[in-house]
PDB file of C-alpha atoms in Angstrom:
ATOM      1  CA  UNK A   1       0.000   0.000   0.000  1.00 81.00           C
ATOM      2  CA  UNK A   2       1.509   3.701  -0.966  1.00 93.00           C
ATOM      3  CA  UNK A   3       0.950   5.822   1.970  1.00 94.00           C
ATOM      4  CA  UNK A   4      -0.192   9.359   1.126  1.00 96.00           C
ATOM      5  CA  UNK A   5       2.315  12.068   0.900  1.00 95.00           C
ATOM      6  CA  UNK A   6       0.913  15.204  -0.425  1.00 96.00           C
ATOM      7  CA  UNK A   7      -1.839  17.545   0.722  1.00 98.00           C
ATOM      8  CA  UNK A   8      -5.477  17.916  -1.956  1.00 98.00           C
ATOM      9  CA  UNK A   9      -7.427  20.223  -2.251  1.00 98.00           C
ATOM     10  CA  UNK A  10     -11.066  19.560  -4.615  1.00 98.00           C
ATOM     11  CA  UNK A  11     -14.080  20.678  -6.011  1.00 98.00           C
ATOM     12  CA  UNK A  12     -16.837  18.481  -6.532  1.00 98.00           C
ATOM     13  CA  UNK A  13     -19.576  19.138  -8.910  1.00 98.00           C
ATOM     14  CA  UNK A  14     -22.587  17.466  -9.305  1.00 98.00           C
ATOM     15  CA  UNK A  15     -26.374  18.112 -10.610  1.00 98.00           C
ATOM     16  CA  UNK A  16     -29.999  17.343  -9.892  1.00 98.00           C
ATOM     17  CA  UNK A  17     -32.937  17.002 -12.619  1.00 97.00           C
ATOM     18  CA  UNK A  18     -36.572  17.086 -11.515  1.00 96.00           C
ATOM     19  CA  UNK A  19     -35.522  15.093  -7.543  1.00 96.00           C
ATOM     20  CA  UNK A  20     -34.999  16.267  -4.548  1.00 96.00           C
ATOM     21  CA  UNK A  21     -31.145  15.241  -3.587  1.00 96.00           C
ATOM     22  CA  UNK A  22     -31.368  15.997   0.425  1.00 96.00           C
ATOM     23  CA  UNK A  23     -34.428  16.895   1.785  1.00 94.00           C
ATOM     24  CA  UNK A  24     -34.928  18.671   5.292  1.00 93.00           C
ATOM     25  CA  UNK A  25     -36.802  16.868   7.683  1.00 92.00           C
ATOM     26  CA  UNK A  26     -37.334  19.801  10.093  1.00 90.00           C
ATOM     27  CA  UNK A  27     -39.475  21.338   6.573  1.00 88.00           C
ATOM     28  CA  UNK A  28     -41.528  18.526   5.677  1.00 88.00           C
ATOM     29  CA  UNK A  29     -38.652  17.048   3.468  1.00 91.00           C
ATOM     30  CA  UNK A  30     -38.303  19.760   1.235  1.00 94.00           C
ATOM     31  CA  UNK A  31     -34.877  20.338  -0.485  1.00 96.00           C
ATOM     32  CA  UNK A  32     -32.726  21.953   1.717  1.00 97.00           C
ATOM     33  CA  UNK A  33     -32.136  25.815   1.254  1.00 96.00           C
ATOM     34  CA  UNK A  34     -29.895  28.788   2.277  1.00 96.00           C
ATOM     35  CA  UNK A  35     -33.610  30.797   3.575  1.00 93.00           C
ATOM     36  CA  UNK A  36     -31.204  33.853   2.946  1.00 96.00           C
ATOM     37  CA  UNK A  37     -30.078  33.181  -0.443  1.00 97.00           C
ATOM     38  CA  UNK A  38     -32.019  30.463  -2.004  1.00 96.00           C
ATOM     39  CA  UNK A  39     -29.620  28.588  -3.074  1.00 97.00           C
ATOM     40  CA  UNK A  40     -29.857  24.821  -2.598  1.00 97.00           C
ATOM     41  CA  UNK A  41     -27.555  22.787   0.306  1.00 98.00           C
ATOM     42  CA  UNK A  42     -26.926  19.162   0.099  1.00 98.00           C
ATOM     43  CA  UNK A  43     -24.917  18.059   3.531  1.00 98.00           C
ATOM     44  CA  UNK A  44     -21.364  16.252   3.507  1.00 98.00           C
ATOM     45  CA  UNK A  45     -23.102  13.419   5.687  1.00 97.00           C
ATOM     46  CA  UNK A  46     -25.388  12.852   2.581  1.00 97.00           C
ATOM     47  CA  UNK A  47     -22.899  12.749   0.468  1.00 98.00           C
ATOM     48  CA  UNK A  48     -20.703  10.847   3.032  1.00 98.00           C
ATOM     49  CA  UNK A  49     -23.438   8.218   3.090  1.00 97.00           C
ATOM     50  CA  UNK A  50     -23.309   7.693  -0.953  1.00 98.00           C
ATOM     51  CA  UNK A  51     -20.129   6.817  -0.728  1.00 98.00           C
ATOM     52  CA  UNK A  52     -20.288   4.729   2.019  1.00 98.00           C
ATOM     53  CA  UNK A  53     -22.768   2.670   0.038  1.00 97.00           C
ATOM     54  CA  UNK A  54     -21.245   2.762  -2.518  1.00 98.00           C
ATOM     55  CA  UNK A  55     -18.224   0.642  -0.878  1.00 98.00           C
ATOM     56  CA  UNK A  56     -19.834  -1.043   0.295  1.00 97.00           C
ATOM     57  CA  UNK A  57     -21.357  -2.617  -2.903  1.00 97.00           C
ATOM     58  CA  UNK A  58     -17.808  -2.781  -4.742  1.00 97.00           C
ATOM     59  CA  UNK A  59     -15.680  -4.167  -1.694  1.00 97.00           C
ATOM     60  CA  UNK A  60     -18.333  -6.414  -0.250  1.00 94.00           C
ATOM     61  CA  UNK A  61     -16.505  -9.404   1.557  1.00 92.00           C
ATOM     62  CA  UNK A  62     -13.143  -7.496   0.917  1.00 96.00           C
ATOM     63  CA  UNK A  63     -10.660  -7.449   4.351  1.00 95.00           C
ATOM     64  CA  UNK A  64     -10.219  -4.021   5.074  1.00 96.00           C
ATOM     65  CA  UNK A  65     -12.939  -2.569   3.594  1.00 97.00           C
ATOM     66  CA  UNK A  66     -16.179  -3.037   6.158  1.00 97.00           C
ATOM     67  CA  UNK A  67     -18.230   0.146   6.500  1.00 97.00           C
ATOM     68  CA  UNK A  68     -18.523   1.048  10.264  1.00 97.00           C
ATOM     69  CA  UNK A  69     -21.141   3.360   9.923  1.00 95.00           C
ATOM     70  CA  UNK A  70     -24.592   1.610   8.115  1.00 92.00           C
ATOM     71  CA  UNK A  71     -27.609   1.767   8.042  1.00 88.00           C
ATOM     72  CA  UNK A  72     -29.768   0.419  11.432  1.00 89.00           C
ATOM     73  CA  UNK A  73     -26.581  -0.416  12.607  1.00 89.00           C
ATOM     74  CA  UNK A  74     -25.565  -0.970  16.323  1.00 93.00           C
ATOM     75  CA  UNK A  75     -22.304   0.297  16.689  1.00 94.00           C
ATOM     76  CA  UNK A  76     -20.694  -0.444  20.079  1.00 94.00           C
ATOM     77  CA  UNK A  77     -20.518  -4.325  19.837  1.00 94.00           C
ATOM     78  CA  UNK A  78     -18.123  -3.624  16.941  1.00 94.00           C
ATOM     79  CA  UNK A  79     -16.319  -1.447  19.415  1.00 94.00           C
ATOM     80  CA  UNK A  80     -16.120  -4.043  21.896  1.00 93.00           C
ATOM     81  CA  UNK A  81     -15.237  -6.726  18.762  1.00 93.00           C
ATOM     82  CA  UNK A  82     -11.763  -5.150  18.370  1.00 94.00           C
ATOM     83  CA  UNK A  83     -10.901  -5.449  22.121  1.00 94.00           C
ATOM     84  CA  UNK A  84     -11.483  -9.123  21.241  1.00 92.00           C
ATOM     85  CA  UNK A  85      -8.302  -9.308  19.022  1.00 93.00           C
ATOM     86  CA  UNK A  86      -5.480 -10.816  19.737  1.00 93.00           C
ATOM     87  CA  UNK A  87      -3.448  -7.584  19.453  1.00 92.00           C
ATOM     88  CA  UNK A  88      -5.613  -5.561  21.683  1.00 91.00           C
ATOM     89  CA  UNK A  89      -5.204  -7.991  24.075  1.00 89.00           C
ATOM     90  CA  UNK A  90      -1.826  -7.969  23.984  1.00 89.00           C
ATOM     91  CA  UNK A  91      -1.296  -4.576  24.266  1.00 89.00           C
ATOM     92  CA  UNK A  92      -0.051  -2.777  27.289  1.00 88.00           C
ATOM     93  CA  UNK A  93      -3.418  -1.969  29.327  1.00 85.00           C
ATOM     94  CA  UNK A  94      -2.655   1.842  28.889  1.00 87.00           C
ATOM     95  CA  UNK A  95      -2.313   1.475  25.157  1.00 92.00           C
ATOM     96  CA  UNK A  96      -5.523  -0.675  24.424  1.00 92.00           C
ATOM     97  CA  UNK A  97      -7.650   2.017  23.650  1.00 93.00           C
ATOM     98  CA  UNK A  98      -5.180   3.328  21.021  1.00 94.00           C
ATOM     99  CA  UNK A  99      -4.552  -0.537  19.771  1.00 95.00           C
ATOM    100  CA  UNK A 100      -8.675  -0.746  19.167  1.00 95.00           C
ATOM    101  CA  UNK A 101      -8.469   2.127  17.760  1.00 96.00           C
ATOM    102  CA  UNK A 102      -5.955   1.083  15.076  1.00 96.00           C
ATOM    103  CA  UNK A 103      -8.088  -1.916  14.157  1.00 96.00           C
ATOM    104  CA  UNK A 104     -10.878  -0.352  13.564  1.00 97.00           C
ATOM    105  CA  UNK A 105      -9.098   1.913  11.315  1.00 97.00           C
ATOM    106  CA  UNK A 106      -7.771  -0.650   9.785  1.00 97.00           C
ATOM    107  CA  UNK A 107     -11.048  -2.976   9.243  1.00 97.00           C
ATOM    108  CA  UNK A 108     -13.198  -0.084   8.349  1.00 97.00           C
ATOM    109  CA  UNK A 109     -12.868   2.031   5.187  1.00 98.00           C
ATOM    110  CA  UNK A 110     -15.132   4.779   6.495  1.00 97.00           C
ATOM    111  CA  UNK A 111     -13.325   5.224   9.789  1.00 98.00           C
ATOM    112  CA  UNK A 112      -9.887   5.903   8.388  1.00 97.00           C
ATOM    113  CA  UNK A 113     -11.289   8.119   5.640  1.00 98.00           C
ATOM    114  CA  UNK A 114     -13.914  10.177   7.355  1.00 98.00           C
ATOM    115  CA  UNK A 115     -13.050   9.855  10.985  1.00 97.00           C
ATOM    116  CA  UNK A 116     -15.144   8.420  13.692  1.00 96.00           C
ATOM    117  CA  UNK A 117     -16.506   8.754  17.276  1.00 96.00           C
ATOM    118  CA  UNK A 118     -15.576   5.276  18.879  1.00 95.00           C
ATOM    119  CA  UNK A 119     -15.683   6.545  22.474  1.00 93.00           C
ATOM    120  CA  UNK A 120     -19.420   5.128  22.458  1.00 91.00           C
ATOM    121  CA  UNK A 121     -18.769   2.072  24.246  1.00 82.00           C
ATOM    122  CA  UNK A 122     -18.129   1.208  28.232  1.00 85.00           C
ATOM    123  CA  UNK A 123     -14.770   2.944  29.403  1.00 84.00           C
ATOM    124  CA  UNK A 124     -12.778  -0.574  29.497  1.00 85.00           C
ATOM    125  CA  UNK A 125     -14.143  -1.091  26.202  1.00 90.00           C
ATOM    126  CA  UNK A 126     -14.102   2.132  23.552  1.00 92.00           C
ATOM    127  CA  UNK A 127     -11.050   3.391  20.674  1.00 93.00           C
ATOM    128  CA  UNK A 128     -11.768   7.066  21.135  1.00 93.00           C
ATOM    129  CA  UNK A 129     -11.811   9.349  18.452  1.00 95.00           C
ATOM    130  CA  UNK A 130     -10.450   9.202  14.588  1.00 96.00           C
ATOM    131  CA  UNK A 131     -10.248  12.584  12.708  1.00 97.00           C
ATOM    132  CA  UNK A 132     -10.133  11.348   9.415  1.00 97.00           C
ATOM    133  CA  UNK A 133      -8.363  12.939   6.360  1.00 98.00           C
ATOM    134  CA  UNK A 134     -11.156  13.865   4.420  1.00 98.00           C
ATOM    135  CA  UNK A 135     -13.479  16.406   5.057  1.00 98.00           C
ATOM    136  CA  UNK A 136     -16.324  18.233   3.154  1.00 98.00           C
ATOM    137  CA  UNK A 137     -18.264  20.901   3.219  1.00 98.00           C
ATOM    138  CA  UNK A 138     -22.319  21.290   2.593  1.00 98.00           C
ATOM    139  CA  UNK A 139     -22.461  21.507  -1.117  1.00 98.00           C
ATOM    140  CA  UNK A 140     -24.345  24.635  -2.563  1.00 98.00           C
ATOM    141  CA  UNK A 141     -26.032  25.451  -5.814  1.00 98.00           C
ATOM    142  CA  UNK A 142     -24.778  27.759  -7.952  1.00 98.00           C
ATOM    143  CA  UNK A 143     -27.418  29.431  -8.380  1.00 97.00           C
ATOM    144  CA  UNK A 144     -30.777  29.829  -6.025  1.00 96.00           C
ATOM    145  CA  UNK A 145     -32.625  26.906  -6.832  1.00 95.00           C
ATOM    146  CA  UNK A 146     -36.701  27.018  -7.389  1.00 91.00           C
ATOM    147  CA  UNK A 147     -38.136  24.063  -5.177  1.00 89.00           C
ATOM    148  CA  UNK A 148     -41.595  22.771  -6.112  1.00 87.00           C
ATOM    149  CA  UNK A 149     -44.063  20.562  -4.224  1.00 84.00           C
ATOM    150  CA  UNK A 150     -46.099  18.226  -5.926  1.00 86.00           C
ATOM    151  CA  UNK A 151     -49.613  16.574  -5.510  1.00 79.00           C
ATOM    152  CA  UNK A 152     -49.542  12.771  -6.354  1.00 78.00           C
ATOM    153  CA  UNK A 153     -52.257  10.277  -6.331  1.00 78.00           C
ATOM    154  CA  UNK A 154     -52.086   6.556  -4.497  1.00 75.00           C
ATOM    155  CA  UNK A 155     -54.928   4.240  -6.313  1.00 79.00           C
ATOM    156  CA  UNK A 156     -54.951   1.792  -3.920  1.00 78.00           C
ATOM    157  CA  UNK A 157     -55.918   2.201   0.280  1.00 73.00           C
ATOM    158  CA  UNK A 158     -54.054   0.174   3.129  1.00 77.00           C
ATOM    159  CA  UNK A 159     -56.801  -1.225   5.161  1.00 78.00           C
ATOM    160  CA  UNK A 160     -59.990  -2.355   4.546  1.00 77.00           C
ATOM    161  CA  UNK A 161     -61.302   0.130   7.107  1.00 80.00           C
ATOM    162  CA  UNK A 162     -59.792   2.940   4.825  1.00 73.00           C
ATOM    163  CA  UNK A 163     -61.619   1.409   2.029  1.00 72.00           C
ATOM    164  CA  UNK A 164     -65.166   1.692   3.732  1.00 73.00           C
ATOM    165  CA  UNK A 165     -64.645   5.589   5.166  1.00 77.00           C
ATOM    166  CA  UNK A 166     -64.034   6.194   1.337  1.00 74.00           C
ATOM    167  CA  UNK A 167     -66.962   4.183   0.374  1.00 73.00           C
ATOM    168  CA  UNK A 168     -64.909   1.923  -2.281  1.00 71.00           C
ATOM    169  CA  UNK A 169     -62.786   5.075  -3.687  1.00 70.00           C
ATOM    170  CA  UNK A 170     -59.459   3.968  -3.088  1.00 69.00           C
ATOM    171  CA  UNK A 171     -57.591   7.107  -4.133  1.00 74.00           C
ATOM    172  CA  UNK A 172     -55.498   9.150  -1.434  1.00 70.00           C
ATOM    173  CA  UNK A 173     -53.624  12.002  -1.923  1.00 71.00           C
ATOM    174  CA  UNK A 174     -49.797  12.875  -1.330  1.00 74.00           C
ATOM    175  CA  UNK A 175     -46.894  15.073  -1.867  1.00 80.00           C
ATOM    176  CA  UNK A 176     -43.559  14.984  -3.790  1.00 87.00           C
ATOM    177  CA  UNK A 177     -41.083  17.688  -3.628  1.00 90.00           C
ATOM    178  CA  UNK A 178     -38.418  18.505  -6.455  1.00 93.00           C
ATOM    179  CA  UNK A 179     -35.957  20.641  -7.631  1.00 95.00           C
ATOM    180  CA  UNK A 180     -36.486  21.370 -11.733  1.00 96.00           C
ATOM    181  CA  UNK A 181     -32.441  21.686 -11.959  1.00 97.00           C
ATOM    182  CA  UNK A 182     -29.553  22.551  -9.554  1.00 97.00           C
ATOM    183  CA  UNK A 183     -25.847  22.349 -10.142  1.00 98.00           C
ATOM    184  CA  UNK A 184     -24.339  21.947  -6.617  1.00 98.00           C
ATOM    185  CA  UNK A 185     -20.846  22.893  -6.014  1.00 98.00           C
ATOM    186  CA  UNK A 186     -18.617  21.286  -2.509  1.00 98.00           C
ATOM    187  CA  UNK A 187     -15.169  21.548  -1.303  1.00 98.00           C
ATOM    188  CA  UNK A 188     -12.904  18.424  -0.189  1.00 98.00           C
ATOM    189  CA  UNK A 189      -9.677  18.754   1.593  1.00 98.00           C
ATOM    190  CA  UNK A 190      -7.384  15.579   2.360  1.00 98.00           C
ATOM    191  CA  UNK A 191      -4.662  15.759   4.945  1.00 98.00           C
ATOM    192  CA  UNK A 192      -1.614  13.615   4.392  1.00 97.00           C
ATOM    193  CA  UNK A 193      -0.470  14.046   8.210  1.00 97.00           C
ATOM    194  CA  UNK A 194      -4.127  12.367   9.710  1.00 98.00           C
ATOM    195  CA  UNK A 195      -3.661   9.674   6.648  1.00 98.00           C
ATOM    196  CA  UNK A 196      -0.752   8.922   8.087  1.00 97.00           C
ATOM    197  CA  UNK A 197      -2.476   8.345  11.503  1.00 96.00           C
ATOM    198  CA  UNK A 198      -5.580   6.363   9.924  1.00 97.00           C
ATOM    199  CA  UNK A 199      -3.785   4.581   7.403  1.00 97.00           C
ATOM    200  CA  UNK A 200      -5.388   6.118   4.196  1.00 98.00           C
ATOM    201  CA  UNK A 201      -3.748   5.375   1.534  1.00 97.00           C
ATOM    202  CA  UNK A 202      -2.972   6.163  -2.268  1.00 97.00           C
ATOM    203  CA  UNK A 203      -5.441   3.264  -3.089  1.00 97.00           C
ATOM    204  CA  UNK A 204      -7.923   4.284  -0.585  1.00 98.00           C
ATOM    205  CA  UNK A 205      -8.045   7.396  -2.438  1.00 98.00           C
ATOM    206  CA  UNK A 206      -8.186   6.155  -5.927  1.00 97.00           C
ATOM    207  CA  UNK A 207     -11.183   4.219  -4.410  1.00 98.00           C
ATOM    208  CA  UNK A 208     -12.989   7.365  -2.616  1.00 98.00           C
ATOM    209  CA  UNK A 209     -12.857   9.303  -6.229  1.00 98.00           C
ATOM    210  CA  UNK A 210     -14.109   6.144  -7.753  1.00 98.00           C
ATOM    211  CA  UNK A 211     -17.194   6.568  -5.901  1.00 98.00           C
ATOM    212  CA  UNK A 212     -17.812  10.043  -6.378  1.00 98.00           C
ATOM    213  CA  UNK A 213     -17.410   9.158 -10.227  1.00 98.00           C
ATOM    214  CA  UNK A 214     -20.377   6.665 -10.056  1.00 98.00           C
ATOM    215  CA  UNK A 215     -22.184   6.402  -6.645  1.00 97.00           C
ATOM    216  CA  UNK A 216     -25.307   8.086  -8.034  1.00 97.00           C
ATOM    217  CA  UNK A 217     -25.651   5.318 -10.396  1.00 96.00           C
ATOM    218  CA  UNK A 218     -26.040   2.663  -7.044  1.00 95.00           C
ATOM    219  CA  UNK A 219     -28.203   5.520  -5.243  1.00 93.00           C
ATOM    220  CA  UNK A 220     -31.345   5.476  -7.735  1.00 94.00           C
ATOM    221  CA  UNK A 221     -34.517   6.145  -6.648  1.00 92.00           C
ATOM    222  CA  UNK A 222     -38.023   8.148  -7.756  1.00 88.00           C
ATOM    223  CA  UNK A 223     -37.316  10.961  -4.868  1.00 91.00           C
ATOM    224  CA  UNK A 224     -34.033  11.932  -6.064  1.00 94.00           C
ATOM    225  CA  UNK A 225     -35.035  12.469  -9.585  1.00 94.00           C
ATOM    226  CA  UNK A 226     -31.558  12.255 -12.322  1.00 96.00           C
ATOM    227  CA  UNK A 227     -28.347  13.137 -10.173  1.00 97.00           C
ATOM    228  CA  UNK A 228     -24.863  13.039 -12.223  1.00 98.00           C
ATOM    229  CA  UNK A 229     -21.146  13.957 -11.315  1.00 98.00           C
ATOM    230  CA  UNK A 230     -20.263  16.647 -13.437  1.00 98.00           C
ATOM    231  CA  UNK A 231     -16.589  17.631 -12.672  1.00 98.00           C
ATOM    232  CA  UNK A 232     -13.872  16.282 -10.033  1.00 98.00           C
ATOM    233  CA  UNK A 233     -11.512  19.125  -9.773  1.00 98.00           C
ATOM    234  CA  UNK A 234      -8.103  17.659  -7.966  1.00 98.00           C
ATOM    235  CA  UNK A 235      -5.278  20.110  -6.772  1.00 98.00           C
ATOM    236  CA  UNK A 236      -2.245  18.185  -5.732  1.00 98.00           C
ATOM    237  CA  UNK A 237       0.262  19.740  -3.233  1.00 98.00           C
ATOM    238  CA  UNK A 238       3.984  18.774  -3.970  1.00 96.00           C
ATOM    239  CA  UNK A 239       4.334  18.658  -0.436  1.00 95.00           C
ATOM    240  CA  UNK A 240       2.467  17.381   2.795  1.00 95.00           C
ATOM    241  CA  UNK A 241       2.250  20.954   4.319  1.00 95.00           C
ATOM    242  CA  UNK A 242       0.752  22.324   1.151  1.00 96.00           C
ATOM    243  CA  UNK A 243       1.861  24.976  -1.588  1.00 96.00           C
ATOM    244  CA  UNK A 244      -0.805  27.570  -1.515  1.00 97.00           C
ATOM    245  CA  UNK A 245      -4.173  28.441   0.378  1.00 97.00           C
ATOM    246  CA  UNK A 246      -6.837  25.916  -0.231  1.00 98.00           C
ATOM    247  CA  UNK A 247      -9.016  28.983  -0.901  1.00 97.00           C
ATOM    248  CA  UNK A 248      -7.087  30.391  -3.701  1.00 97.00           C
ATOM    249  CA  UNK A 249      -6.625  27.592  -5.558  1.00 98.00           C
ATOM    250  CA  UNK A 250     -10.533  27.356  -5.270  1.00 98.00           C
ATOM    251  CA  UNK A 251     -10.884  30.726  -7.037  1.00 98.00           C
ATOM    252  CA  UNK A 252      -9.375  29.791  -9.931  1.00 98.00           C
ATOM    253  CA  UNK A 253     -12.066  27.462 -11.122  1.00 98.00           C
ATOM    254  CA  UNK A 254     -14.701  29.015 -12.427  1.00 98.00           C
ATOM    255  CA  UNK A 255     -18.612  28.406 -12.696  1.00 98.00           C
ATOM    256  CA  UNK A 256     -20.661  30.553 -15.118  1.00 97.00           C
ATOM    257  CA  UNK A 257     -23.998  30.903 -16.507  1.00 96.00           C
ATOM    258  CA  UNK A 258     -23.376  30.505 -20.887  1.00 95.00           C
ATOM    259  CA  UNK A 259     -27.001  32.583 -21.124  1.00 94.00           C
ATOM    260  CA  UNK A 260     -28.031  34.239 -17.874  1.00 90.00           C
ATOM    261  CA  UNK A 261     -31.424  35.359 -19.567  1.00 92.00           C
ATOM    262  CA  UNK A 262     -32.820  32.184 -19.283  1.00 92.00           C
ATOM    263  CA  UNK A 263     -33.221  29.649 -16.851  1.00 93.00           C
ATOM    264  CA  UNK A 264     -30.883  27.067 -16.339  1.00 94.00           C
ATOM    265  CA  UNK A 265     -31.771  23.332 -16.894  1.00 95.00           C
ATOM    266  CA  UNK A 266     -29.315  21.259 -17.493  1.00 96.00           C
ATOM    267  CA  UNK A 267     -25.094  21.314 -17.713  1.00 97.00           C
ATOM    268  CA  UNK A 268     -24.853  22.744 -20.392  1.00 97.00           C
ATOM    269  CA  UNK A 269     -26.327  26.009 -19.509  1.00 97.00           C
ATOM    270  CA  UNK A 270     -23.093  26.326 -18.038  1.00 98.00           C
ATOM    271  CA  UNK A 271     -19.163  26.834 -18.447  1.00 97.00           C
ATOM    272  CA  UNK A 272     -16.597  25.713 -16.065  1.00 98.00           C
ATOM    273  CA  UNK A 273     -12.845  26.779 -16.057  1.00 97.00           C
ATOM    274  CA  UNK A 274     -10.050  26.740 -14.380  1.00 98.00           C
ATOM    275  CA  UNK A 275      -7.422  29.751 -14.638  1.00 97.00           C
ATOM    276  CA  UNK A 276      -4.114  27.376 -15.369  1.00 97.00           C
ATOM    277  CA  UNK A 277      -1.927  30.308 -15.973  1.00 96.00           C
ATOM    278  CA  UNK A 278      -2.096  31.613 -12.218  1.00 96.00           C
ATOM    279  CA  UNK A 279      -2.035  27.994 -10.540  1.00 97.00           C
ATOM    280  CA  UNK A 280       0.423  28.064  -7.612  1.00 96.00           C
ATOM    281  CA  UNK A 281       4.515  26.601  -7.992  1.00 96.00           C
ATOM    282  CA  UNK A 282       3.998  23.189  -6.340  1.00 96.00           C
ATOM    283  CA  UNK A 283       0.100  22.614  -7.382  1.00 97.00           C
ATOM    284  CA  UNK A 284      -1.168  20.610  -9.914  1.00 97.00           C
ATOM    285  CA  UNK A 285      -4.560  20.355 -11.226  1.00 97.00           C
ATOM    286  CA  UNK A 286      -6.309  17.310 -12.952  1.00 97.00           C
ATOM    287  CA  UNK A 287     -10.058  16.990 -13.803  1.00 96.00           C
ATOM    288  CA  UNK A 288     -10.864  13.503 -12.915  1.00 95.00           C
ATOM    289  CA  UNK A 289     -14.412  14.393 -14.379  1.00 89.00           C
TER     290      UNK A 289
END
């Protein structure tokens, strides 16, 4: 495994047709807004969760590769699991909190890429806490985004009791919120010195992009309408402490409207670029997307 040496800096784009990509459950699952702005927020633990699925699918079975945070799952007896290993029970009695915790860095792909809170557990029995190397921000639309609501018809009822109060008319009502189109825009930043700590490595990352490449396509469903990656936007530092600002080298890319006049509805309503000529000595830039 090639540990990972250099700091990254990215941009993540991505788009929503006619779905609604997180909605808010404190606004009765509408798409969640800026209420200042307008402009559309998607959180990292949404995204997070994508890709966590997403590995979930591809690496199923693999060593090394378990997903520590699923869905209904119970999370302390896998706590308590790695104080069952041989080498935590080895360890000196002072160090078997940190020994757990390396396991479980080690067994789960989310913990040593995202971080974790493994202090859950009994005090004999917990790993403490993993910052992990990546982090995101909320993603925002580029532009405010116009979120409509939706009546929809069920033809059928669920009890026979329903049935009678609606004297053999089986239709009920509902509602189904969307946003027409939103590009979303989010920030990643990977840290080379808490890879180090986690174990994230080169291949861990060539997995993580992977999944922002094509977790939408295992992530289908009627709610969220069409989502697609658009553009992966990689700055690589020639060093671990970094060659520039993460915030400068996120100015030079560039999101812009080809026909402000009219409203946008789909990808190509817009032009992204990235100002090469006034990247950073030390920086590189790829588009994975």
């Amino acid at each position: 495994m090639k540990e990972l040496k250099n700091r990254i800096d990215f941009i993540y784009l991505f788009d929503v047709q006619d779905g609604n990509p997180n909605g808010d459950p404190d606004g009765g699952n509408m798409p969640r807004t800026d209420i200042d702005t307008g402009q559309g927020l998607v959180t990292d633990v949404c995204l997070k969760r994508k890709v966590r699925n997403y590995v979930d699918i591809v690496k199923a079975g693999t060593p090394g590769y378990n997903i520590f945070i699923r869905e209904k799952a119970v999370l302390n007896p896998l706590i308590e699991a790695a104080h069952e290993t041989e080498e935590v029970k080895a360890a000196d009695k002072k160090k078997k909190t940190e020994a757990a915790r390396n396991i479980m860095c080690r067994d789960y792909f989310d913990i040593r890429t995202f971080g974790a809170v493994l202090s859950t557990g009994s005090k004999e029995k917990n790993a403490g806490q993993v910052r992990g190397p990546i982090q995101l921000t909320f993603a925002r639309s580029i532009e405010p985004i116009n979120a409509k609501e939706h009546s929809i018809t069920r033809m059928a009822v669920t009890t026979e009791k329903d049935e009678e109060k609606q004297n053999g008319d089986n239709r009920t009502m509902g509602r189904k919120a969307t946003v027409p189109y939103g590009l979303y825009l989010t920030h990643g930043f990977i840290s080379p010195h808490l890879a180090a700590q986690t174990g994230f490595t080169e291949e861990d990352l060539s997995l993580f992009f992977e999944a922002l490449q094509n977790m939408f396509d295992f992530d289908r469903s009627a709610s969220r309408g069409l989502m697609s990656p658009r553009k992966l936007i990689v700055f690589r530092h020639g060093s671990e402490l970094g060659n520039a600002p993460a915030h400068k080298l996120f100015e030079l890319v560039k999101v812009s409207r080809k026909d402000s006049s009219t409203l946008a509805r789909s990808f190509d309503d817009y032009t992204v670029t990235i100002d090469r000529d006034n990247l950073p000595n030390g920086v590189s830039v790829e588009e994975i997307i």
